[in-house]
XYZ file of C-alpha atoms in Angstrom:
107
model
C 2.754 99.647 98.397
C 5.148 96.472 97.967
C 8.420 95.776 99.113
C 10.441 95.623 96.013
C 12.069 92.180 97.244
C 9.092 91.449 99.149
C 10.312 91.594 102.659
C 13.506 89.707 101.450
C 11.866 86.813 100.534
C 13.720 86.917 97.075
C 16.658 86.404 99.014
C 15.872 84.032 101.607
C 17.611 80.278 100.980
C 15.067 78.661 103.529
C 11.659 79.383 103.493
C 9.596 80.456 106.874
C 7.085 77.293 106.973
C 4.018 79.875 106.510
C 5.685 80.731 103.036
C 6.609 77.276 101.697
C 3.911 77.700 99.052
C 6.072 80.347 97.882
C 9.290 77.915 96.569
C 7.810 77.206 93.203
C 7.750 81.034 92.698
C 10.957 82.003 94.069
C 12.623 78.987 92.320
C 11.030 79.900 89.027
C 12.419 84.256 89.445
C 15.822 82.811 90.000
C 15.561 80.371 86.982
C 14.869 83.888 84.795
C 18.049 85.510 86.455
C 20.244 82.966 85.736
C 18.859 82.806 82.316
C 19.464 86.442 82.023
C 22.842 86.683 83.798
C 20.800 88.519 86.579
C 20.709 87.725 90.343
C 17.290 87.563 91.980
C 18.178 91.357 92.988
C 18.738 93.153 90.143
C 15.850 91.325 88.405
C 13.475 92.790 90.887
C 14.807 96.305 91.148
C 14.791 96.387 86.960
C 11.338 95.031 86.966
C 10.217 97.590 89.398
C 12.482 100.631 88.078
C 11.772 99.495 83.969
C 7.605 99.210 84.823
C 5.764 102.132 83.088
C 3.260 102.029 85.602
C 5.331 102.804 88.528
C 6.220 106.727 88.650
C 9.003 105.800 91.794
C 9.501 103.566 94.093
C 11.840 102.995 97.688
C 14.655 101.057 98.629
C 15.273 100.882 102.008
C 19.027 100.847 102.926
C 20.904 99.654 106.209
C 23.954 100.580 105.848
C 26.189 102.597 103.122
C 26.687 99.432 101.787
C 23.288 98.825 100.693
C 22.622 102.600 99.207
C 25.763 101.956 96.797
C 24.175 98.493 96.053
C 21.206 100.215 94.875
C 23.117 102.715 92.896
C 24.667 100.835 91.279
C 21.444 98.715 90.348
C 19.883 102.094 88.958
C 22.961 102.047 86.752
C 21.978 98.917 84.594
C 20.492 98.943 81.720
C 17.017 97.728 81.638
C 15.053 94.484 81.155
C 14.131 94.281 77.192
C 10.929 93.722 76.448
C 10.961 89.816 76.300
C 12.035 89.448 79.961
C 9.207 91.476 81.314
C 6.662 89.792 79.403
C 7.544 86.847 80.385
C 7.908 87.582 84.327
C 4.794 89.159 83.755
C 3.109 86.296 82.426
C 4.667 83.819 85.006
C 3.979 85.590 88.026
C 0.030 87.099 86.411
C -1.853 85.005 89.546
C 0.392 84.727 92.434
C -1.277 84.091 95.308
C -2.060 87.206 97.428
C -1.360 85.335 100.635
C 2.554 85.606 98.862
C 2.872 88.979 97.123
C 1.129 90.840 100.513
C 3.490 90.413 103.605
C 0.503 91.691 105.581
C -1.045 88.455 105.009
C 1.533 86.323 105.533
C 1.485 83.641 108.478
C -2.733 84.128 108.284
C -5.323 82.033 106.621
């Protein structure tokens, strides 16, 4: 499995030095949000939720706080067609030293 904001590096302003490689991606998911009146957040969670591949998925919560922030996410309507095609075909060959956390800080 993957961490629907991959560890929190969607939300991270600077970058660990092992994940620098990663700015051009990050840079390019928040260029989509803004274009879509999303944040970096609920682009993620309605790419994950809207996927027809994915039967369910987690979010992890800290605090009450964060389960109504995810409620409330659920709530939206979802990503038309366009936007996932088009995050899908930006982000088709991201490096798997970025999308798997397990690898990050090797190689």
């Amino acid at each position: 499995g993957r961490s629907v904001y991959l560890q929190g590096l969607l939300l991270m302003e600077n970058l660990p030095s092992h994940l620098k490689n990663a700015k051009h991606h990050i840079d390019k998911i928040r260029a989509i949000s803004k274009e879509r009146g999303l944040s970096p957040i609920e682009l993620a969670f309605l790419y994950v939720r809207d996927n027809i591949y994915i039967d369910r998925f987690f979010v992890g919560c800290e605090s009450k706080g964060q389960l109504e922030q995810a409620i409330q996410l659920n709530g939206l309507l979802p990503l038309d067609g366009k936007v996932k095609e088009n995050i899908l075909v930006t982000f088709s060959n991201v490096d798997e030293q970025i999308i798997n956390p397990s690898l990050w800080g090797k190689g």
